[in-house]
Amino acid sequence: MNAKDLKEKLFYKKENGCLILSDEELKKADAFCEGYKQFLDNGKTERECVTEAVRQAEEKGYVPFVPGTKYAPGAKVYLNNRGKSLILCRVGSEPLEKGAVIFASHIDSPRLDIKQVPLYEEMEQAFLKTHYYGGIKKYQWSVIPLALHGTIIRKDLSRVTVAIGEDDSDPVFCVTDLLPHLAQEQMKRPAAEIIKGEELNILIGSRPFRTDEASDRVKLNIASIIFEKYGITEADFLSAELEIVPAFKARDVGFDRSMIGAYGQDDRVCSYPAFKALIDHDEIPARTQLVLLADKEEIGSNGATGMKGAFFKYFVDDLGAPYGIAGHRILSASCCLSADVGAAIDPSFPETHDSRNAAYINYGPVIMKFTGSRGKGGSNDASAEFVGAVRKTLDDAGVIWQTSELGRVDLGGGGTVAAFIAELDVDTIDIGVPVLSMHAPFEITAKTDVYEMYKAFLAFIK
Ligand code: MN
Ligand code: MN
């Protein structure tokens, strides 16, 4: 055998997905991403993502899960957990003892949350105070158009849902920054403090209340506009979840339109393909399928709607109970793709990765055998056996995929919901779409990767 053939036989080779896919498949990838962009525009908060996923699932025949029901193979149910996280379930033809195939992703994204006493006036300008949510570079959130989304519960427990800044005719909001001419002192601050946490104040108005003399007349004017429009007073902010997110829509990026730029792709870029694969697949699967769309991942998965919460475990208990099967027996026989984004290598910052073990855009979803930091700390490190099974499933289905680490050893790292599902005795592995500018207001993904992620989920359903 000559060297070329021997290399072909023995060496592991990664290839750009755009060179592997046929013209027809590339068109399918582009078409799939139109639906994805729509989902991003409709779902800028975890609540909106749940609403949209439920809407699409109901169109395909999914109904609310009723504990105590003995569901027949093919049954399509969902559990809406407090409007903020979601379980979709398709009951398989095999008995539940065989376990379920679980896809877990998250639908919360980094953002600025409005404080409980947020409204104030300073120098005749009105603002809202914020507390950022998740890992952000704070300076990236200044001087861009921002929208306000969320839920307010009035004193009488009635609910107000708001989304301002998305329609072209809506006003938007903004965090201001200094002009360069006066920024000499500011520019000496470390980057983490170029804009400090307490400087992330949202500009919301500047015209004073005109009919009479009083202090805080700009704040009063804003309070009066908000009262007229939403029937809420300043005290109603006490019981509100209001999120400031970028006001722009998902857009194609590049002359070749090969990429998508949008807010919140971590982790809606995995959530959308996951639930789409489930609801698009008509045949009854062999093993029961579960799709988890979790909240609170960006702040540690705590709380009743995060993956550390018990809602998922309880759901599995309830699913098995009518058959007399303990939930833990279903879980122990299950496997899980913990679908969360990977850090794509950025050619402008190549030193952050080991290039041989880095994720490249257009090379398909990334399998991360482990995450964690400083010696894999805090990681779910998938077994060779399970990685082998995943590898075979993806290869047999012709899915383009790659492996990577989250970055150079000892540089950074991170975690996902994988560890919390693995703790339930479920074989779990991290897989996800590579993202450029992760956690920025405008994150970049490649369309081929989004589509191959969808194909990967379909491969596991089949
Ligand atoms: Mn994520
Ligand atoms: Mn994240």
Short mmCIF file of C-alpha atoms and ligand atoms in Angstrom, two decimals:
data_model
loop_
_atom_site.label_atom_id
_atom_site.label_comp_id
_atom_site.label_asym_id
_atom_site.label_seq_id
_atom_site.Cartn_x
_atom_site.Cartn_y
_atom_site.Cartn_z
CA MET A 1 0.00 0.00 0.00
CA ASN A 2 1.37 3.44 -0.87
CA ALA A 3 1.65 6.24 1.68
CA LYS A 4 -1.42 8.09 0.41
CA ASP A 5 -3.71 5.09 0.70
CA LEU A 6 -2.20 4.10 4.03
CA LYS A 7 -2.81 7.60 5.39
CA GLU A 8 -6.37 7.43 4.10
CA LYS A 9 -6.81 4.18 5.98
CA LEU A 10 -5.10 5.07 9.24
CA PHE A 11 -5.45 8.80 9.89
CA TYR A 12 -8.47 10.54 11.41
CA LYS A 13 -9.57 13.34 9.15
CA LYS A 14 -12.05 16.17 9.72
CA GLU A 15 -13.81 17.72 6.76
CA ASN A 16 -15.79 20.89 6.15
CA GLY A 17 -19.47 19.98 5.99
CA CYS A 18 -20.08 22.42 3.13
CA LEU A 19 -17.82 20.21 0.97
CA ILE A 20 -19.54 16.99 1.99
CA LEU A 21 -23.19 18.02 1.65
CA SER A 22 -24.84 17.92 -1.78
CA ASP A 23 -26.35 21.09 -3.27
CA GLU A 24 -29.75 19.71 -2.40
CA GLU A 25 -28.79 19.08 1.23
CA LEU A 26 -27.30 22.57 1.53
CA LYS A 27 -30.65 23.94 0.33
CA LYS A 28 -32.42 21.85 2.97
CA ALA A 29 -30.07 23.22 5.62
CA ASP A 30 -30.84 26.79 4.54
CA ALA A 31 -34.58 26.09 4.56
CA PHE A 32 -34.42 24.51 8.03
CA CYS A 33 -32.66 27.61 9.32
CA GLU A 34 -35.50 29.88 8.16
CA GLY A 35 -37.73 28.16 10.75
CA TYR A 36 -34.93 28.44 13.28
CA LYS A 37 -34.56 32.19 12.74
CA GLN A 38 -38.31 32.57 13.20
CA PHE A 39 -38.08 30.63 16.47
CA LEU A 40 -35.29 32.95 17.67
CA ASP A 41 -37.38 36.02 16.87
CA ASN A 42 -40.45 34.58 18.62
CA GLY A 43 -38.51 33.28 21.64
CA LYS A 44 -36.24 35.83 23.28
CA THR A 45 -36.96 34.60 26.82
CA GLU A 46 -37.35 31.15 28.34
CA ARG A 47 -41.10 31.77 28.75
CA GLU A 48 -41.52 32.76 25.10
CA CYS A 49 -39.56 29.67 23.99
CA VAL A 50 -41.86 27.42 26.04
CA THR A 51 -44.93 29.12 24.57
CA GLU A 52 -43.63 28.71 21.02
CA ALA A 53 -42.48 25.10 21.47
CA VAL A 54 -45.86 24.18 23.01
CA ARG A 55 -47.68 25.91 20.15
CA GLN A 56 -45.72 23.93 17.56
CA ALA A 57 -46.03 20.67 19.50
CA GLU A 58 -49.81 21.07 19.91
CA GLU A 59 -50.09 21.54 16.15
CA LYS A 60 -48.53 18.08 15.86
CA GLY A 61 -50.96 16.55 18.35
CA TYR A 62 -49.11 16.89 21.67
CA VAL A 63 -51.39 17.28 24.72
CA PRO A 64 -50.72 18.10 28.41
CA PHE A 65 -49.37 15.17 30.43
CA VAL A 66 -51.81 13.78 32.99
CA PRO A 67 -50.10 11.83 35.81
CA GLY A 68 -51.72 8.46 36.43
CA THR A 69 -52.50 7.88 32.76
CA LYS A 70 -51.30 4.64 31.17
CA TYR A 71 -50.08 6.02 27.85
CA ALA A 72 -50.07 3.77 24.80
CA PRO A 73 -47.15 3.61 22.35
CA GLY A 74 -47.19 6.67 20.11
CA ALA A 75 -48.78 8.95 22.75
CA LYS A 76 -47.59 12.57 22.49
CA VAL A 77 -47.57 14.54 25.73
CA TYR A 78 -45.88 17.54 27.27
CA LEU A 79 -45.32 18.91 30.76
CA ASN A 80 -45.15 22.70 30.96
CA ASN A 81 -43.20 23.45 34.16
CA ARG A 82 -44.35 26.87 35.40
CA GLY A 83 -44.21 28.29 31.87
CA LYS A 84 -40.41 28.34 32.03
CA SER A 85 -39.20 24.84 31.26
CA LEU A 86 -40.76 22.05 29.24
CA ILE A 87 -40.71 18.28 28.82
CA LEU A 88 -41.96 16.82 25.54
CA CYS A 89 -42.53 13.07 25.46
CA ARG A 90 -43.32 10.56 22.74
CA VAL A 91 -44.06 7.14 24.15
CA GLY A 92 -42.21 4.38 22.28
CA SER A 93 -43.31 0.91 21.24
CA GLU A 94 -40.81 -0.79 23.56
CA PRO A 95 -41.61 -1.16 27.28
CA LEU A 96 -40.41 1.65 29.55
CA GLU A 97 -37.93 -0.75 31.21
CA LYS A 98 -35.83 -0.28 28.07
CA GLY A 99 -35.35 3.34 29.07
CA ALA A 100 -35.79 6.55 27.15
CA VAL A 101 -33.70 8.53 24.73
CA ILE A 102 -33.38 12.00 26.24
CA PHE A 103 -32.38 15.25 24.54
CA ALA A 104 -31.69 18.01 27.07
CA SER A 105 -30.99 21.62 26.22
CA HIS A 106 -31.69 25.00 27.78
CA ILE A 107 -33.79 27.96 26.70
CA ASP A 108 -32.56 30.68 29.04
CA SER A 109 -29.83 32.99 27.72
CA PRO A 110 -27.57 35.67 29.19
CA ARG A 111 -29.37 39.00 29.53
CA LEU A 112 -29.99 41.98 31.82
CA ASP A 113 -32.75 41.45 34.39
CA ILE A 114 -34.65 44.42 35.79
CA LYS A 115 -34.19 44.91 39.55
CA GLN A 116 -37.15 44.83 41.93
CA VAL A 117 -36.99 48.59 42.64
CA PRO A 118 -35.71 49.68 39.25
CA LEU A 119 -37.26 53.01 38.31
CA TYR A 120 -35.40 56.27 39.00
CA GLU A 121 -34.65 59.69 37.62
CA GLU A 122 -31.23 61.37 37.46
CA MET A 123 -30.50 64.71 35.79
CA GLU A 124 -33.94 64.67 34.23
CA GLN A 125 -33.46 61.31 32.54
CA ALA A 126 -35.36 58.18 33.60
CA PHE A 127 -33.72 54.76 33.97
CA LEU A 128 -34.27 51.17 35.03
CA LYS A 129 -31.67 49.47 37.23
CA THR A 130 -30.56 45.99 36.11
CA HIS A 131 -28.75 42.96 37.46
CA TYR A 132 -27.14 40.92 34.73
CA TYR A 133 -28.07 37.24 34.32
CA GLY A 134 -25.41 34.72 33.28
CA GLY A 135 -21.86 35.26 32.09
CA ILE A 136 -21.60 38.39 30.01
CA LYS A 137 -18.94 40.86 28.91
CA LYS A 138 -20.81 43.84 30.33
CA TYR A 139 -19.42 46.37 27.85
CA GLN A 140 -21.03 44.42 24.97
CA TRP A 141 -24.49 45.40 26.27
CA SER A 142 -24.05 49.15 25.98
CA VAL A 143 -24.96 51.26 22.96
CA ILE A 144 -27.10 48.63 21.24
CA PRO A 145 -30.90 48.74 20.86
CA LEU A 146 -32.56 46.74 23.63
CA ALA A 147 -36.04 45.33 24.09
CA LEU A 148 -37.99 44.65 27.28
CA HIS A 149 -39.75 41.29 27.71
CA GLY A 150 -41.39 39.69 30.67
CA THR A 151 -44.16 39.08 33.11
CA ILE A 152 -45.55 41.28 35.87
CA ILE A 153 -47.87 39.98 38.58
CA ARG A 154 -50.04 42.75 40.02
CA LYS A 155 -51.08 42.91 43.67
CA ASP A 156 -54.42 41.30 42.80
CA LEU A 157 -52.41 38.43 41.14
CA SER A 158 -53.49 39.42 37.64
CA ARG A 159 -50.78 39.05 35.03
CA VAL A 160 -49.30 41.46 32.48
CA THR A 161 -47.12 40.15 29.68
CA VAL A 162 -44.87 42.65 27.91
CA ALA A 163 -42.65 42.63 24.83
CA ILE A 164 -41.57 46.12 23.80
CA GLY A 165 -38.92 46.87 21.22
CA GLU A 166 -39.51 44.06 18.72
CA ASP A 167 -41.99 45.68 16.35
CA ASP A 168 -40.45 48.25 13.97
CA SER A 169 -42.90 50.84 15.34
CA ASP A 170 -41.95 50.12 18.99
CA PRO A 171 -39.50 52.27 20.93
CA VAL A 172 -36.28 50.57 22.07
CA PHE A 173 -34.08 51.12 25.13
CA CYS A 174 -30.34 51.48 25.66
CA VAL A 175 -27.38 51.50 28.03
CA THR A 176 -25.30 54.60 27.27
CA ASP A 177 -21.50 54.81 27.16
CA LEU A 178 -19.00 57.68 27.28
CA LEU A 179 -17.72 59.43 24.18
CA PRO A 180 -14.05 58.53 23.48
CA HIS A 181 -13.03 62.15 24.11
CA LEU A 182 -14.02 61.87 27.78
CA ALA A 183 -13.14 58.20 28.26
CA GLN A 184 -9.44 58.47 29.09
CA GLU A 185 -10.01 57.41 32.70
CA GLN A 186 -12.63 54.81 31.76
CA MET A 187 -10.32 53.21 29.18
CA LYS A 188 -7.76 52.51 31.91
CA ARG A 189 -10.28 50.31 33.73
CA PRO A 190 -9.87 46.52 33.31
CA ALA A 191 -12.15 45.22 30.55
CA ALA A 192 -14.50 43.57 33.05
CA GLU A 193 -15.19 47.05 34.44
CA ILE A 194 -15.27 49.19 31.29
CA ILE A 195 -18.98 49.23 32.05
CA LYS A 196 -19.56 48.21 35.67
CA GLY A 197 -22.55 46.22 36.89
CA GLU A 198 -24.20 49.26 38.46
CA GLU A 199 -23.63 51.23 35.25
CA LEU A 200 -25.84 48.88 33.23
CA ASN A 201 -28.75 51.30 33.57
CA ILE A 202 -31.44 51.32 30.93
CA LEU A 203 -32.38 54.74 29.51
CA ILE A 204 -36.18 54.84 29.23
CA GLY A 205 -37.25 58.48 29.00
CA SER A 206 -36.40 62.18 29.17
CA ARG A 207 -39.60 64.28 29.02
CA PRO A 208 -40.90 65.70 32.33
CA PHE A 209 -44.51 65.57 33.44
CA ARG A 210 -45.79 68.99 32.31
CA THR A 211 -48.97 69.88 34.11
CA ASP A 212 -47.58 70.79 37.50
CA GLU A 213 -44.50 71.34 39.65
CA ALA A 214 -42.96 68.44 41.54
CA SER A 215 -39.68 66.57 41.86
CA ASP A 216 -38.91 63.49 39.73
CA ARG A 217 -41.15 64.72 36.92
CA VAL A 218 -39.49 62.55 34.24
CA LYS A 219 -39.93 59.47 36.39
CA LEU A 220 -43.52 60.56 37.05
CA ASN A 221 -44.20 60.97 33.34
CA ILE A 222 -42.79 57.48 32.62
CA ALA A 223 -44.74 55.98 35.54
CA SER A 224 -47.88 57.56 34.18
CA ILE A 225 -47.28 56.23 30.65
CA ILE A 226 -46.61 52.73 32.05
CA PHE A 227 -49.76 52.94 34.21
CA GLU A 228 -51.90 53.99 31.26
CA LYS A 229 -50.53 51.27 29.00
CA TYR A 230 -50.20 48.34 31.42
CA GLY A 231 -52.17 49.31 34.51
CA ILE A 232 -49.15 48.81 36.76
CA THR A 233 -47.63 50.99 39.47
CA GLU A 234 -44.02 51.19 40.66
CA ALA A 235 -44.76 48.60 43.40
CA ASP A 236 -45.74 46.04 40.75
CA PHE A 237 -42.07 45.77 39.71
CA LEU A 238 -41.60 43.99 43.05
CA SER A 239 -43.33 40.92 41.63
CA ALA A 240 -42.05 40.97 38.06
CA GLU A 241 -39.61 39.11 35.87
CA LEU A 242 -38.53 41.61 33.27
CA GLU A 243 -35.66 40.82 30.93
CA ILE A 244 -33.70 43.20 28.76
CA VAL A 245 -32.57 41.53 25.54
CA PRO A 246 -31.16 42.79 22.22
CA ALA A 247 -33.89 44.32 20.08
CA PHE A 248 -32.58 43.07 16.74
CA LYS A 249 -33.83 40.08 14.80
CA ALA A 250 -31.96 36.99 13.59
CA ARG A 251 -30.12 37.76 10.34
CA ASP A 252 -28.12 35.90 7.73
CA VAL A 253 -24.41 36.64 8.01
CA GLY A 254 -21.91 36.72 5.16
CA PHE A 255 -22.10 37.34 1.39
CA ASP A 256 -22.75 33.61 1.07
CA ARG A 257 -25.47 33.74 3.76
CA SER A 258 -23.80 30.70 5.30
CA MET A 259 -24.20 31.82 8.91
CA ILE A 260 -26.83 33.13 11.31
CA GLY A 261 -26.27 36.06 13.63
CA ALA A 262 -28.73 36.43 16.50
CA TYR A 263 -29.24 36.83 20.22
CA GLY A 264 -29.85 33.76 22.37
CA GLN A 265 -28.44 31.05 20.14
CA ASP A 266 -26.90 29.55 23.29
CA ASP A 267 -28.82 27.36 23.64
CA ARG A 268 -31.82 27.77 21.38
CA VAL A 269 -29.64 26.50 18.53
CA CYS A 270 -29.82 23.08 20.19
CA SER A 271 -33.33 23.43 21.65
CA TYR A 272 -35.00 24.12 18.31
CA PRO A 273 -33.48 21.14 16.41
CA ALA A 274 -34.20 18.91 19.44
CA PHE A 275 -37.92 19.55 19.69
CA LYS A 276 -38.31 19.83 15.90
CA ALA A 277 -36.74 16.40 15.40
CA LEU A 278 -39.19 14.98 17.95
CA ILE A 279 -42.37 16.56 16.62
CA ASP A 280 -41.40 16.17 12.93
CA HIS A 281 -40.82 12.43 13.25
CA ASP A 282 -44.16 10.77 12.61
CA GLU A 283 -43.47 7.05 13.10
CA ILE A 284 -43.74 5.62 16.57
CA PRO A 285 -40.17 5.32 17.90
CA ALA A 286 -38.93 2.09 19.48
CA ARG A 287 -37.70 3.72 22.68
CA THR A 288 -39.60 6.46 24.46
CA GLN A 289 -38.32 9.92 23.49
CA LEU A 290 -37.97 12.83 25.89
CA VAL A 291 -36.97 16.38 25.04
CA LEU A 292 -36.13 18.67 27.97
CA LEU A 293 -36.02 22.42 27.48
CA ALA A 294 -34.57 23.72 30.73
CA ASP A 295 -34.42 27.10 32.40
CA LYS A 296 -31.68 28.58 34.63
CA GLU A 297 -28.71 26.83 32.99
CA GLU A 298 -26.84 30.10 32.63
CA ILE A 299 -26.88 30.65 36.40
CA GLY A 300 -26.17 27.11 37.55
CA SER A 301 -29.40 25.16 36.83
CA ASN A 302 -30.77 25.87 40.31
CA GLY A 303 -34.41 26.44 41.14
CA ALA A 304 -37.64 24.62 40.41
CA THR A 305 -37.38 25.21 36.65
CA GLY A 306 -33.66 24.35 36.31
CA MET A 307 -32.22 20.88 35.71
CA LYS A 308 -31.20 20.56 39.37
CA GLY A 309 -34.93 20.78 40.16
CA ALA A 310 -36.93 17.59 40.64
CA PHE A 311 -39.53 18.14 37.91
CA PHE A 312 -37.85 15.81 35.43
CA LYS A 313 -37.34 13.00 37.95
CA TYR A 314 -40.95 13.34 39.10
CA PHE A 315 -42.16 13.24 35.50
CA VAL A 316 -40.34 9.97 34.88
CA ASP A 317 -41.77 8.58 38.14
CA ASP A 318 -45.27 9.54 36.99
CA LEU A 319 -44.69 8.08 33.52
CA GLY A 320 -43.75 4.67 34.94
CA ALA A 321 -46.18 4.50 37.87
CA PRO A 322 -49.30 3.27 35.95
CA TYR A 323 -47.15 0.38 34.65
CA GLY A 324 -45.75 -0.33 38.10
CA ILE A 325 -42.26 0.66 36.94
CA ALA A 326 -40.13 2.75 39.27
CA GLY A 327 -38.78 5.93 37.71
CA HIS A 328 -35.19 5.08 38.58
CA ARG A 329 -35.42 1.88 36.54
CA ILE A 330 -36.45 3.88 33.46
CA LEU A 331 -33.64 6.37 34.08
CA SER A 332 -30.96 3.72 34.62
CA ALA A 333 -31.73 2.27 31.19
CA SER A 334 -31.86 5.67 29.48
CA CYS A 335 -29.29 7.67 27.59
CA CYS A 336 -29.06 11.40 27.09
CA LEU A 337 -27.65 13.84 24.61
CA SER A 338 -27.03 16.94 26.67
CA ALA A 339 -27.27 19.43 23.84
CA ASP A 340 -25.49 22.68 24.53
CA VAL A 341 -23.32 24.88 22.36
CA GLY A 342 -19.58 24.50 21.88
CA ALA A 343 -17.02 27.29 21.65
CA ALA A 344 -16.01 27.50 17.98
CA ILE A 345 -12.40 28.47 17.37
CA ASP A 346 -12.12 32.12 16.33
CA PRO A 347 -9.29 32.75 13.80
CA SER A 348 -8.68 36.14 15.40
CA PHE A 349 -8.02 34.47 18.78
CA PRO A 350 -6.47 31.08 17.90
CA GLU A 351 -4.43 30.92 21.11
CA THR A 352 -7.56 30.07 23.14
CA HIS A 353 -7.76 26.54 21.73
CA ASP A 354 -5.64 23.49 20.99
CA SER A 355 -6.30 23.57 17.24
CA ARG A 356 -6.28 19.75 17.03
CA ASN A 357 -9.06 19.53 19.59
CA ALA A 358 -11.04 22.61 18.67
CA ALA A 359 -14.51 22.99 17.17
CA TYR A 360 -14.71 24.60 13.74
CA ILE A 361 -17.85 26.12 12.28
CA ASN A 362 -19.27 24.10 9.37
CA TYR A 363 -17.74 20.89 10.70
CA GLY A 364 -21.00 19.78 12.28
CA PRO A 365 -22.17 19.43 15.88
CA VAL A 366 -19.46 18.98 18.47
CA ILE A 367 -19.26 15.99 20.77
CA MET A 368 -17.66 17.00 24.03
CA LYS A 369 -16.70 13.87 25.94
CA PHE A 370 -16.13 16.09 28.94
CA THR A 371 -16.41 19.74 29.91
CA GLY A 372 -15.37 21.17 33.28
CA SER A 373 -12.26 23.16 34.10
CA ARG A 374 -8.75 22.65 35.53
CA GLY A 375 -8.43 18.91 35.24
CA LYS A 376 -12.01 18.27 34.04
CA GLY A 377 -13.32 19.56 37.38
CA GLY A 378 -17.11 19.42 37.63
CA SER A 379 -17.46 17.50 34.38
CA ASN A 380 -19.61 14.60 33.30
CA ASP A 381 -16.93 12.58 31.50
CA ALA A 382 -18.75 10.16 29.19
CA SER A 383 -17.49 6.58 29.04
CA ALA A 384 -15.67 5.16 26.02
CA GLU A 385 -18.53 2.68 25.61
CA PHE A 386 -21.15 5.41 25.42
CA VAL A 387 -19.04 7.62 23.13
CA GLY A 388 -18.59 4.56 20.93
CA ALA A 389 -22.34 3.99 20.71
CA VAL A 390 -22.96 7.65 19.89
CA ARG A 391 -20.20 7.61 17.26
CA LYS A 392 -21.73 4.57 15.56
CA THR A 393 -25.25 6.05 15.55
CA LEU A 394 -24.05 9.32 14.01
CA ASP A 395 -21.79 7.67 11.44
CA ASP A 396 -24.44 5.13 10.40
CA ALA A 397 -26.87 8.01 9.80
CA GLY A 398 -24.28 9.98 7.79
CA VAL A 399 -24.27 12.90 10.23
CA ILE A 400 -21.29 15.25 9.97
CA TRP A 401 -19.82 15.75 13.45
CA GLN A 402 -16.61 16.60 15.27
CA THR A 403 -15.18 16.50 18.75
CA SER A 404 -13.69 19.30 20.79
CA GLU A 405 -12.84 20.67 24.18
CA LEU A 406 -14.21 23.94 25.49
CA GLY A 407 -10.82 25.60 25.01
CA ARG A 408 -7.14 25.28 25.87
CA VAL A 409 -6.37 23.21 28.97
CA ASP A 410 -6.39 25.40 32.11
CA LEU A 411 -7.63 28.46 30.23
CA GLY A 412 -11.28 28.39 31.09
CA GLY A 413 -13.93 25.75 30.84
CA GLY A 414 -17.53 25.47 31.86
CA GLY A 415 -20.38 23.14 32.58
CA THR A 416 -23.74 22.16 31.15
CA VAL A 417 -26.84 20.33 32.39
CA ALA A 418 -25.10 17.02 31.51
CA ALA A 419 -23.80 16.46 35.05
CA PHE A 420 -27.27 16.82 36.61
CA ILE A 421 -28.81 14.25 34.28
CA ALA A 422 -25.87 11.87 34.62
CA GLU A 423 -26.41 12.04 38.40
CA LEU A 424 -29.74 10.28 37.82
CA ASP A 425 -27.78 7.26 36.51
CA VAL A 426 -28.30 8.19 32.86
CA ASP A 427 -25.50 7.70 30.31
CA THR A 428 -24.99 11.27 29.16
CA ILE A 429 -22.81 13.06 26.66
CA ASP A 430 -22.44 16.69 25.61
CA ILE A 431 -23.15 17.56 22.01
CA GLY A 432 -23.88 20.94 20.50
CA VAL A 433 -23.57 23.44 17.71
CA PRO A 434 -20.30 25.44 17.64
CA VAL A 435 -20.85 29.16 18.25
CA LEU A 436 -18.70 32.23 17.62
CA SER A 437 -19.01 35.17 20.04
CA MET A 438 -20.87 32.98 22.56
CA HIS A 439 -22.85 34.94 25.20
CA ALA A 440 -22.55 38.15 23.16
CA PRO A 441 -25.73 40.00 22.17
CA PHE A 442 -25.11 38.78 18.61
CA GLU A 443 -23.90 35.17 18.43
CA ILE A 444 -22.84 33.43 15.21
CA THR A 445 -23.57 29.88 14.05
CA ALA A 446 -23.18 28.12 10.69
CA LYS A 447 -26.35 26.93 8.97
CA THR A 448 -24.86 23.53 8.07
CA ASP A 449 -24.11 22.91 11.74
CA VAL A 450 -27.67 23.74 12.81
CA TYR A 451 -29.02 21.33 10.20
CA GLU A 452 -26.56 18.54 11.09
CA MET A 453 -27.59 18.99 14.75
CA TYR A 454 -31.18 18.33 13.66
CA LYS A 455 -30.03 15.28 11.67
CA ALA A 456 -28.13 14.03 14.72
CA PHE A 457 -31.29 14.16 16.85
CA LEU A 458 -33.27 12.43 14.10
CA ALA A 459 -30.65 9.66 14.00
CA PHE A 460 -31.23 8.99 17.70
CA ILE A 461 -35.01 8.99 17.35
CA LYS A 462 -34.80 6.43 14.54
MN MN B 1 -25.47 26.83 26.97
MN MN B 2 -24.16 29.63 28.04
#
